[in-house]
XYZ file of C-alpha atoms in Angstrom:
652
model
C 68.700 -26.799 -49.411
C 66.093 -27.319 -52.136
C 64.440 -30.036 -50.092
C 64.486 -27.788 -47.025
C 62.878 -24.912 -48.927
C 60.192 -27.209 -50.297
C 59.474 -28.498 -46.786
C 59.187 -24.965 -45.384
C 56.874 -23.972 -48.206
C 54.669 -26.981 -47.473
C 54.451 -26.064 -43.782
C 53.610 -22.431 -44.667
C 50.906 -23.557 -47.057
C 49.425 -25.743 -44.346
C 49.394 -22.845 -41.885
C 47.749 -20.574 -44.441
C 44.991 -23.115 -45.038
C 44.459 -23.890 -41.340
C 44.436 -20.212 -40.316
C 45.670 -18.788 -37.019
C 45.504 -20.879 -33.844
C 42.708 -20.485 -31.276
C 44.988 -18.384 -29.138
C 45.469 -16.039 -32.059
C 41.734 -15.754 -32.909
C 40.401 -12.127 -32.708
C 37.764 -11.547 -30.036
C 34.181 -11.854 -31.376
C 32.580 -8.493 -31.956
C 29.033 -7.293 -31.278
C 26.674 -8.157 -28.438
C 27.393 -11.873 -28.441
C 31.096 -11.260 -28.088
C 30.812 -8.708 -25.307
C 28.353 -10.808 -23.280
C 30.045 -14.180 -23.791
C 30.090 -16.145 -20.534
C 27.412 -14.007 -18.897
C 24.039 -15.276 -17.665
C 21.256 -13.999 -19.883
C 17.644 -13.428 -18.840
C 15.833 -12.904 -22.129
C 12.602 -10.932 -22.284
C 11.150 -7.449 -22.664
C 14.458 -5.817 -21.654
C 17.078 -8.613 -21.727
C 19.368 -8.771 -18.691
C 22.966 -10.000 -18.655
C 24.599 -10.880 -15.342
C 28.378 -10.597 -15.309
C 29.299 -12.871 -12.427
C 33.023 -12.106 -12.674
C 32.655 -8.359 -12.362
C 29.365 -8.320 -10.420
C 27.710 -6.167 -13.072
C 24.187 -5.962 -14.453
C 23.854 -5.205 -18.164
C 20.640 -4.306 -19.959
C 19.926 -4.645 -23.646
C 18.022 -1.581 -24.861
C 16.258 -2.480 -28.133
C 16.388 1.022 -29.627
C 17.242 4.646 -29.053
C 14.641 6.800 -27.248
C 12.721 3.736 -26.073
C 10.063 4.538 -23.432
C 8.901 2.255 -20.609
C 7.305 2.299 -17.189
C 9.846 1.861 -14.398
C 8.704 1.063 -10.863
C 10.570 0.579 -7.597
C 9.622 -1.353 -4.457
C 11.113 -2.971 -1.353
C 11.413 -6.737 -1.623
C 12.441 -7.068 2.033
C 11.948 -4.911 5.095
C 13.700 -3.695 8.229
C 10.927 -4.986 10.501
C 10.234 -1.734 12.363
C 6.860 -0.031 12.143
C 8.059 3.354 13.523
C 10.819 3.533 10.894
C 8.533 2.228 8.163
C 10.851 0.373 5.771
C 8.543 -2.537 4.984
C 8.615 -5.665 2.929
C 6.513 -5.011 -0.171
C 6.483 -1.215 0.190
C 5.755 0.493 -3.106
C 8.022 3.325 -4.217
C 8.359 5.540 -7.248
C 6.677 4.984 -10.607
C 8.014 6.733 -13.688
C 7.755 7.003 -17.435
C 11.392 6.334 -18.340
C 13.048 7.129 -21.659
C 16.400 5.726 -22.845
C 18.167 8.345 -24.967
C 21.493 7.682 -26.630
C 24.170 10.316 -26.213
C 27.547 9.379 -27.684
C 28.923 6.355 -25.877
C 26.221 6.271 -23.220
C 22.458 5.984 -22.806
C 20.731 8.567 -20.653
C 17.840 7.472 -18.434
C 15.279 10.268 -18.411
C 12.221 10.335 -16.154
C 9.566 12.311 -17.990
C 7.569 15.018 -16.206
C 3.848 14.206 -16.448
C 2.793 16.664 -13.742
C 2.496 19.377 -16.395
C 1.005 18.654 -19.801
C -1.380 19.709 -22.551
C -4.397 17.900 -23.930
C -4.252 20.007 -27.109
C -2.925 18.491 -30.325
C -0.444 21.307 -30.709
C 3.289 20.463 -30.759
C 4.221 24.113 -30.322
C 2.097 24.355 -27.163
C 3.577 21.098 -25.874
C 7.017 22.577 -26.396
C 6.188 25.590 -24.209
C 5.366 23.205 -21.376
C 8.343 20.878 -21.787
C 10.636 23.896 -21.813
C 8.997 25.308 -18.685
C 9.056 22.211 -16.458
C 12.149 19.985 -16.589
C 12.425 16.240 -16.812
C 14.869 14.350 -14.572
C 17.933 12.773 -16.192
C 18.803 10.260 -13.498
C 21.592 8.163 -15.009
C 24.121 7.810 -17.823
C 24.598 4.141 -18.722
C 27.868 3.318 -20.533
C 27.374 1.418 -23.807
C 29.478 -1.764 -23.801
C 28.201 -3.268 -27.066
C 25.810 -2.476 -29.890
C 24.412 -4.273 -32.880
C 21.628 -3.507 -35.345
C 20.373 -0.563 -33.291
C 20.365 -2.554 -30.052
C 22.596 -1.327 -27.241
C 23.919 -3.240 -24.249
C 24.572 -0.874 -21.350
C 26.137 -1.216 -17.935
C 23.258 -0.452 -15.523
C 24.973 -1.599 -12.328
C 25.360 1.816 -10.701
C 21.855 2.806 -11.749
C 20.131 -0.297 -10.372
C 22.113 -0.418 -7.142
C 21.158 3.110 -6.175
C 19.072 3.747 -3.047
C 15.849 4.346 -5.001
C 13.653 3.677 -1.968
C 15.479 6.383 0.016
C 16.335 4.088 2.915
C 19.236 6.289 4.044
C 17.042 9.394 4.268
C 14.325 7.457 6.129
C 16.845 6.269 8.707
C 18.245 9.768 9.152
C 14.747 11.235 9.608
C 14.057 8.572 12.250
C 17.231 9.487 14.166
C 18.683 6.077 13.405
C 22.068 7.354 12.283
C 23.810 7.902 8.974
C 24.069 5.024 6.507
C 25.301 4.629 2.955
C 25.291 1.758 0.467
C 28.367 -0.457 0.680
C 28.785 -1.497 -2.958
C 31.405 -4.135 -2.149
C 28.785 -5.918 -0.023
C 25.889 -5.483 -2.455
C 24.940 -7.811 -5.282
C 22.252 -8.891 -7.699
C 19.691 -11.301 -6.243
C 19.488 -13.888 -8.989
C 16.411 -15.946 -7.985
C 14.084 -13.001 -8.581
C 15.952 -11.294 -11.409
C 14.009 -12.470 -14.443
C 12.752 -11.259 -17.786
C 9.451 -12.109 -19.418
C 7.917 -11.033 -22.737
C 6.021 -8.132 -21.127
C 8.111 -7.319 -18.047
C 11.649 -7.361 -16.718
C 12.171 -7.835 -12.977
C 15.491 -6.973 -11.329
C 16.204 -7.666 -7.666
C 19.329 -6.406 -5.905
C 20.649 -6.924 -2.381
C 21.866 -3.616 -0.976
C 23.990 -3.492 2.154
C 23.645 -0.328 4.199
C 26.719 0.459 6.297
C 26.747 2.910 9.180
C 29.010 5.911 8.792
C 28.756 6.723 12.482
C 26.879 5.429 15.479
C 23.873 3.278 14.521
C 20.438 4.011 15.919
C 18.914 2.155 18.849
C 16.006 0.680 16.909
C 18.176 -0.612 14.079
C 20.656 -2.063 16.579
C 17.866 -3.830 18.455
C 16.578 -5.533 15.293
C 19.561 -6.444 13.103
C 22.387 -8.734 14.289
C 24.968 -5.937 14.068
C 23.870 -2.324 13.885
C 26.839 -1.298 11.755
C 25.388 -3.004 8.662
C 22.246 -4.665 7.346
C 21.111 -5.889 3.932
C 17.795 -5.187 2.205
C 16.543 -6.178 -1.218
C 15.261 -3.559 -3.647
C 13.149 -4.478 -6.654
C 12.863 -2.770 -10.036
C 10.134 -3.578 -12.577
C 10.426 -2.417 -16.186
C 7.310 -2.835 -18.326
C 6.003 -1.525 -21.648
C 3.878 1.593 -21.595
C 0.211 0.544 -21.466
C -1.680 1.046 -24.707
C -4.366 3.664 -25.282
C -7.203 1.258 -24.452
C -7.508 2.508 -20.874
C -9.851 5.472 -20.504
C -9.171 7.719 -17.481
C -12.123 8.628 -15.274
C -12.388 12.122 -13.815
C -12.497 12.047 -10.013
C -15.710 13.018 -8.227
C -15.361 14.551 -4.725
C -18.497 12.679 -3.602
C -16.965 9.240 -4.316
C -13.749 8.342 -2.548
C -11.012 7.352 -4.977
C -7.314 8.075 -4.895
C -5.867 9.279 -8.157
C -3.390 11.423 -10.014
C -3.376 15.209 -10.278
C -1.703 17.251 -13.000
C -1.916 20.659 -14.647
C -3.371 20.736 -18.160
C -2.461 24.033 -19.798
C -4.896 23.446 -22.654
C -7.919 23.850 -20.391
C -10.196 26.807 -21.204
C -9.838 29.850 -18.979
C -13.166 28.967 -17.320
C -11.818 25.567 -16.213
C -9.262 24.744 -13.563
C -5.721 23.891 -14.614
C -5.599 21.083 -12.044
C -7.077 17.878 -13.443
C -7.804 14.828 -11.282
C -8.199 11.279 -12.573
C -9.231 8.330 -10.410
C -6.799 5.475 -9.772
C -8.347 2.248 -11.093
C -7.403 -1.113 -12.547
C -8.190 -1.625 -16.205
C -11.393 -3.642 -16.630
C -12.795 -4.416 -20.098
C -15.479 -6.718 -21.444
C -14.927 -8.682 -24.622
C -18.070 -6.991 -25.923
C -18.513 -3.665 -24.075
C -22.124 -3.358 -25.292
C -23.129 -6.680 -23.687
C -23.466 -6.522 -19.858
C -23.122 -10.319 -19.742
C -19.973 -10.445 -21.856
C -16.921 -11.982 -20.110
C -14.021 -9.807 -19.021
C -10.843 -9.738 -21.064
C -8.653 -9.782 -17.971
C -10.332 -10.029 -14.552
C -8.705 -8.370 -11.550
C -6.995 -11.187 -9.628
C -5.439 -10.870 -6.163
C -2.983 -13.452 -4.909
C -2.599 -14.403 -1.230
C 0.859 -14.833 0.309
C 1.459 -18.511 1.141
C 3.548 -17.402 4.125
C 0.544 -16.187 6.147
C 0.078 -18.655 9.034
C -3.204 -20.463 9.606
C -5.902 -19.792 10.648
C -5.116 -16.171 9.723
C -4.428 -17.152 6.133
C -7.879 -18.644 5.604
C -9.455 -15.550 7.166
C -7.347 -13.374 4.852
C -8.607 -15.319 1.859
C -12.214 -14.942 3.022
C -11.783 -11.209 3.638
C -10.301 -10.692 0.182
C -13.399 -12.339 -1.272
C -15.604 -9.606 0.171
C -14.675 -7.774 -3.021
C -15.905 -10.668 -5.151
C -19.307 -9.993 -3.606
C -18.942 -6.235 -4.107
C -18.157 -6.574 -7.818
C -20.912 -9.150 -8.287
C -23.495 -6.883 -6.630
C -22.239 -3.961 -8.717
C -23.199 -5.848 -11.882
C -19.616 -6.927 -12.632
C -19.833 -10.647 -11.939
C -16.557 -12.408 -12.639
C -14.522 -9.197 -12.627
C -12.669 -9.913 -9.370
C -11.021 -13.149 -8.222
C -8.814 -14.297 -5.346
C -6.239 -17.084 -5.644
C -3.161 -18.423 -3.882
C 0.122 -16.978 -5.068
C 1.629 -19.676 -7.304
C 4.585 -21.563 -5.867
C 7.910 -19.942 -6.657
C 6.446 -16.620 -7.821
C 8.151 -13.460 -6.607
C 5.525 -11.303 -4.861
C 7.219 -8.247 -6.405
C 6.579 -9.491 -9.957
C 4.576 -6.693 -11.573
C 2.085 -9.154 -13.051
C 0.646 -10.167 -9.672
C -1.589 -8.183 -7.320
C -0.570 -9.454 -3.894
C -1.678 -9.612 -0.276
C 1.542 -10.013 1.710
C 2.353 -10.844 5.314
C 4.309 -8.126 7.126
C 6.302 -9.295 10.156
C 7.488 -6.457 12.377
C 9.257 -6.071 15.703
C 6.228 -4.311 17.161
C 2.597 -3.738 16.276
C 1.921 -1.508 13.295
C -0.360 -0.696 10.421
C -1.604 -2.801 7.603
C -1.208 -0.859 4.368
C -2.781 -0.958 0.923
C -0.752 0.555 -1.910
C -0.361 0.324 -5.664
C 1.956 1.010 -8.578
C 0.425 2.716 -11.570
C 0.864 4.651 -14.779
C 1.628 8.302 -13.885
C 0.145 9.403 -17.206
C -3.367 8.023 -16.662
C -3.801 6.732 -13.101
C -4.215 3.147 -14.328
C -3.220 0.760 -11.533
C -0.682 -1.798 -12.759
C -0.106 -3.681 -9.500
C -1.974 -3.732 -6.191
C 0.075 -4.387 -3.032
C -1.608 -4.995 0.351
C 0.627 -5.526 3.387
C -0.968 -7.180 6.424
C 0.595 -6.539 9.832
C 1.492 -9.644 11.839
C 0.643 -7.999 15.192
C -2.853 -6.901 14.250
C -4.386 -10.161 15.450
C -2.606 -9.915 18.804
C -3.731 -6.333 19.349
C -7.301 -7.412 18.740
C -6.887 -10.392 21.070
C -5.654 -8.051 23.820
C -8.899 -6.135 23.584
C -10.942 -9.337 23.590
C -9.085 -10.673 26.640
C -9.495 -7.347 28.433
C -13.252 -7.413 27.882
C -14.129 -11.098 28.020
C -11.273 -12.840 29.832
C -8.278 -14.822 28.610
C -9.422 -18.370 29.353
C -9.263 -20.460 26.202
C -12.471 -20.280 24.202
C -13.532 -20.576 20.598
C -14.963 -17.079 20.827
C -11.552 -15.412 21.086
C -10.375 -16.945 17.812
C -13.653 -16.088 16.087
C -13.381 -12.493 17.329
C -9.844 -12.075 15.986
C -10.446 -13.787 12.652
C -13.491 -11.600 11.995
C -11.213 -8.583 12.381
C -8.626 -10.152 10.036
C -11.289 -10.538 7.342
C -12.351 -6.938 7.706
C -8.865 -5.408 7.651
C -7.835 -7.551 4.667
C -10.797 -6.293 2.688
C -10.051 -2.732 3.817
C -6.452 -2.800 2.552
C -7.409 -4.439 -0.737
C -9.945 -1.646 -1.123
C -7.047 0.812 -1.120
C -5.272 -1.209 -3.812
C -8.448 -0.916 -5.911
C -8.177 2.869 -5.625
C -10.610 3.480 -2.749
C -9.794 6.044 -0.062
C -10.837 6.002 3.606
C -14.462 6.894 4.258
C -14.735 7.826 7.931
C -18.357 8.945 7.843
C -19.718 5.609 6.608
C -20.277 4.385 10.180
C -23.180 6.828 10.467
C -25.213 4.824 7.952
C -24.879 1.381 9.577
C -21.455 0.060 8.665
C -21.698 1.573 5.226
C -18.162 0.853 4.078
C -15.186 -1.404 4.518
C -13.125 1.736 4.024
C -14.088 3.086 7.455
C -12.138 2.157 10.605
C -14.501 -0.025 12.645
C -14.032 -0.761 16.346
C -15.555 -4.039 17.473
C -19.274 -3.610 18.103
C -19.543 -4.249 21.830
C -22.849 -3.754 23.605
C -24.397 -4.616 26.951
C -26.839 -7.486 26.782
C -29.449 -8.738 29.259
C -28.271 -8.723 32.855
C -25.350 -6.430 32.055
C -23.405 -9.046 30.086
C -20.952 -7.891 27.405
C -22.205 -8.886 23.957
C -19.698 -9.281 21.108
C -21.887 -11.407 18.847
C -21.804 -8.725 16.108
C -18.263 -7.536 16.734
C -17.310 -7.151 13.060
C -19.344 -7.005 9.898
C -19.028 -9.566 7.124
C -18.996 -8.515 3.497
C -18.951 -5.160 1.721
C -21.058 -2.183 2.742
C -23.643 -0.531 0.542
C -21.271 2.369 -0.106
C -18.593 -0.060 -1.329
C -20.888 -1.617 -3.913
C -21.939 1.850 -5.063
C -18.328 3.045 -5.295
C -17.326 -0.012 -7.326
C -20.198 0.653 -9.729
C -18.919 4.199 -10.172
C -15.245 3.268 -10.471
C -15.409 0.068 -12.491
C -18.729 0.160 -14.295
C -18.519 -0.165 -18.087
C -20.760 2.258 -19.958
C -20.818 1.854 -23.749
C -23.064 4.914 -24.189
C -22.596 8.329 -22.614
C -20.269 7.491 -19.738
C -20.617 10.815 -17.947
C -24.405 10.575 -17.876
C -24.170 7.077 -16.390
C -21.681 8.189 -13.726
C -23.837 11.181 -12.786
C -26.869 8.925 -12.432
C -24.933 6.607 -10.101
C -23.881 9.555 -7.920
C -27.451 10.889 -7.720
C -28.674 7.459 -6.670
C -26.060 7.331 -3.901
C -26.986 10.774 -2.637
C -30.650 9.747 -2.454
C -29.624 6.771 -0.332
C -27.602 8.996 2.003
C -24.133 7.795 0.999
C -21.581 10.346 2.184
C -17.821 10.423 1.722
C -15.431 12.252 4.061
C -11.858 11.123 4.533
C -8.581 11.651 6.416
C -8.385 15.433 6.254
C -11.929 15.536 7.664
C -11.251 13.147 10.543
C -7.635 13.145 11.710
C -6.583 16.766 12.401
C -7.174 18.331 15.805
C -9.178 21.038 14.041
C -11.495 18.525 12.299
C -14.994 19.874 12.819
C -17.586 17.310 11.693
C -18.472 15.126 14.710
C -19.789 12.376 12.438
C -16.403 11.812 10.798
C -14.065 9.813 13.023
C -11.704 6.892 13.178
C -12.936 3.874 15.137
C -16.552 4.895 15.731
C -19.631 2.738 15.348
C -23.005 4.446 15.663
C -25.289 6.866 13.878
C -24.393 9.711 16.271
C -21.428 10.529 18.533
C -23.602 10.570 21.667
C -25.029 7.133 20.954
C -21.536 5.726 20.463
C -20.284 7.315 23.679
C -23.180 5.833 25.651
C -22.435 2.319 24.386
C -18.682 2.591 24.996
C -18.915 4.046 28.499
C -21.501 1.468 29.581
C -19.332 -1.431 28.413
C -16.218 0.180 29.902
C -17.785 0.412 33.365
C -18.767 -3.255 33.350
C -15.400 -4.420 31.972
C -13.491 -2.431 34.624
C -15.673 -3.761 37.441
C -14.954 -7.341 36.382
C -11.284 -6.879 35.526
C -8.868 -9.175 37.316
C -6.751 -12.297 37.029
C -9.193 -13.836 34.555
C -7.944 -11.393 31.934
C -4.596 -13.200 31.573
C -3.756 -16.872 31.095
C -2.721 -19.164 33.923
C 1.063 -18.995 34.311
C 1.455 -15.475 32.904
C 2.993 -12.731 35.083
C 0.300 -10.749 36.901
C 1.850 -7.469 35.747
C 0.886 -8.295 32.144
C -2.596 -7.229 33.173
C -1.408 -3.682 32.450
C -1.360 -4.499 28.739
C -4.961 -5.673 28.935
C -6.225 -2.903 31.181
C -5.126 0.145 29.201
C -7.305 -0.538 26.107
C -10.251 -1.226 28.436
C -9.728 1.957 30.486
C -9.360 4.052 27.308
C -12.008 2.197 25.345
C -14.173 5.314 25.027
C -11.382 7.617 23.823
C -12.564 7.721 20.199
C -16.130 8.394 21.311
C -14.834 11.267 23.455
C -13.054 12.650 20.407
C -16.196 12.643 18.277
C -18.352 14.192 21.023
C -15.725 16.902 21.559
C -16.035 17.846 17.879
C -19.699 18.586 18.507
C -18.751 21.662 20.527
C -18.333 24.391 17.936
C -18.781 21.702 15.292
C -19.968 21.841 11.723
C -21.564 19.116 9.624
C -20.735 19.298 5.925
C -20.390 17.275 2.742
C -18.379 17.442 -0.470
C -21.333 19.037 -2.203
C -21.356 19.823 -5.916
C -23.546 22.432 -7.584
C -26.766 20.754 -8.620
C -26.949 18.408 -5.626
C -29.591 20.616 -3.984
C -28.169 19.937 -0.523
C -27.108 22.245 2.270
C -23.305 22.290 2.100
C -22.715 23.131 5.775
C -24.798 23.009 8.951
C -23.578 24.306 12.326
C -24.358 21.936 15.186
C -27.486 23.230 17.043
C -26.748 24.902 20.372
C -28.827 22.419 22.389
C -26.866 19.510 20.903
C -23.596 21.254 21.733
C -24.702 21.751 25.339
C -25.601 18.064 25.685
C -22.162 17.168 24.364
C -20.465 19.513 26.825
C -22.438 18.045 29.712
C -21.498 14.513 28.651
C -17.807 15.392 28.503
C -17.882 17.083 31.912
C -19.573 13.994 33.364
C -16.657 11.876 32.179
C -14.329 13.910 34.413
C -16.093 12.786 37.597
C -13.814 10.868 39.971
C -16.127 7.859 39.675
C -15.414 7.743 35.909
C -11.683 8.419 36.172
C -10.832 6.207 39.144
C -9.244 2.805 38.650
C -10.963 0.302 40.978
C -8.897 -0.725 44.006
C -9.267 -4.352 42.935
C -7.374 -3.459 39.763
C -4.773 -1.153 41.342
C -3.572 -3.986 43.594
C -2.726 -6.023 40.464
C -0.733 -3.390 38.567
C 2.815 -4.122 39.697
C 6.042 -3.176 37.915
C 7.143 -5.125 34.836
C 9.020 -8.374 35.528
C 12.710 -8.765 34.772
C 13.458 -8.746 31.011
C 9.932 -7.692 30.020
C 10.528 -4.631 27.907
C 8.211 -1.612 27.767
C 5.107 -2.100 25.669
C 3.286 0.472 23.594
C -0.061 -0.008 25.359
C 1.017 0.937 28.869
C 0.398 4.028 30.947
C 3.351 6.397 30.848
C 4.452 6.003 34.448
C 4.502 2.193 34.469
C 4.157 2.356 38.302
C 7.464 4.150 38.760
C 7.713 5.807 42.223
């Protein structure tokens, strides 16, 4: 028995020294223990991917941390009418992470109402008058040394881009996110020292009958999957100085109410949207830039369109150089493997759609200041084909180098136009009255009649920035170490002396728009001059229209697609001449400009416009030549309706 007791004591001593077995070990505590086995993306806001549970965890460094949070679409539905596009920019917010018990609240701050006064009590009156938005409560799963790891799965997999509402508004049916078929997209979920990028695949499932457009595009209308992207970045520092908008220079921007403004001033304040641009030595106009504005071109754009896109983007290199900002703007290829949604890259992306649509220039910025953080230009894949249709309708469809040159010139122009938006520039629809003054106008191809009645397209599209563009870049991006406001005022006065005018969408698009000089797709100093050019070319093109306007082997009925833009080629000129009747010329005048703010169109000019419009209603102007009518047969089997067709499509 003694020997047995001694043996048991020896075994017990051994166990006490060795400690409990691995199976008996207590679970590690703290962040490391809770995230063991997860994939970690370390960076500004570290991300943990729980592959077993399909969860996304974020590590919040401290309570009440504030960041910028921005949402965008990484992939698109491929339908222009619905408008859910690859690369579409969404909301941009100042987000605050506030701890509350066992969770962290995500609060979107309200910067639409603020005070510029250094008065905490006044600031409190505003914050208590206009609420913030508490958009999520993230459960805390681990904490250590003030850091908190939270479960952000539900928050990040929310429909932040409002896809379901967009589909409902488009009569495409009711959809909701199917969480069991949604997941994190790992290749583009990354964290870097100054930004965290999170990409999720969201499956939208129909809760009823899917819409016709969705069903025609996706393999099965009951469900489709899109990727949504979230960027989280530090709040920019105070080095960016906002620039007050000027109604005579066309910049987008932010608008907010400042309740510290004197009674004599407006509450509404407007700051221009701009990229940050700083010289190493602001006092030296030859000093290099700390961080030039760089735009990156999508490698997925097919040639030769891609080369034309690159050349069009470089129009802004010339604009910045001529504005005295040499080296401030560059264009490069998007590096291999880079996610176009990465907040660090301004991008020009290729947008494939099921039908023709718009190219779009957008941006994500700081809602506090208007500083642009990321420019995003989306180039429509059909734009080149639409332009080719017009070329073939005017010049014929037989293969020629001229058709490619015509289309690529348009690609350069529209690329520069959309990048202009991402630089903060708005449309300027009056710039055509001072000889192609701006890339931010909508230019039709310049088509004129040459000797012997030939159609001349040798100057179809301009190359390079307009004089207005250079002037606007000087105003928006110039660096003025002295009295900035005096310098900006001097630039505006110089532009006014040169006749630079700015009128935009609200002045051109509505049916009640009254200034005949301000139109989409016009190209002359006056509406009457433009109408004369367009009607003269239209008559010649219609008289020569026939089989030559399609390729050998194509169905004859496809001539309808080529004929409609020719027949209606003067429609924008008609619109501008119609504005002359009862029209009013005006400008965004400011006190001190010493200009006449408004000028009714003289009666004699109105009468000439009325006579011109009546003349266009003559049967000889309206009639389709018999030689063309005999070619306009019904669509062949399996050729679906096309947007550029007359409504009847030769139905009985």
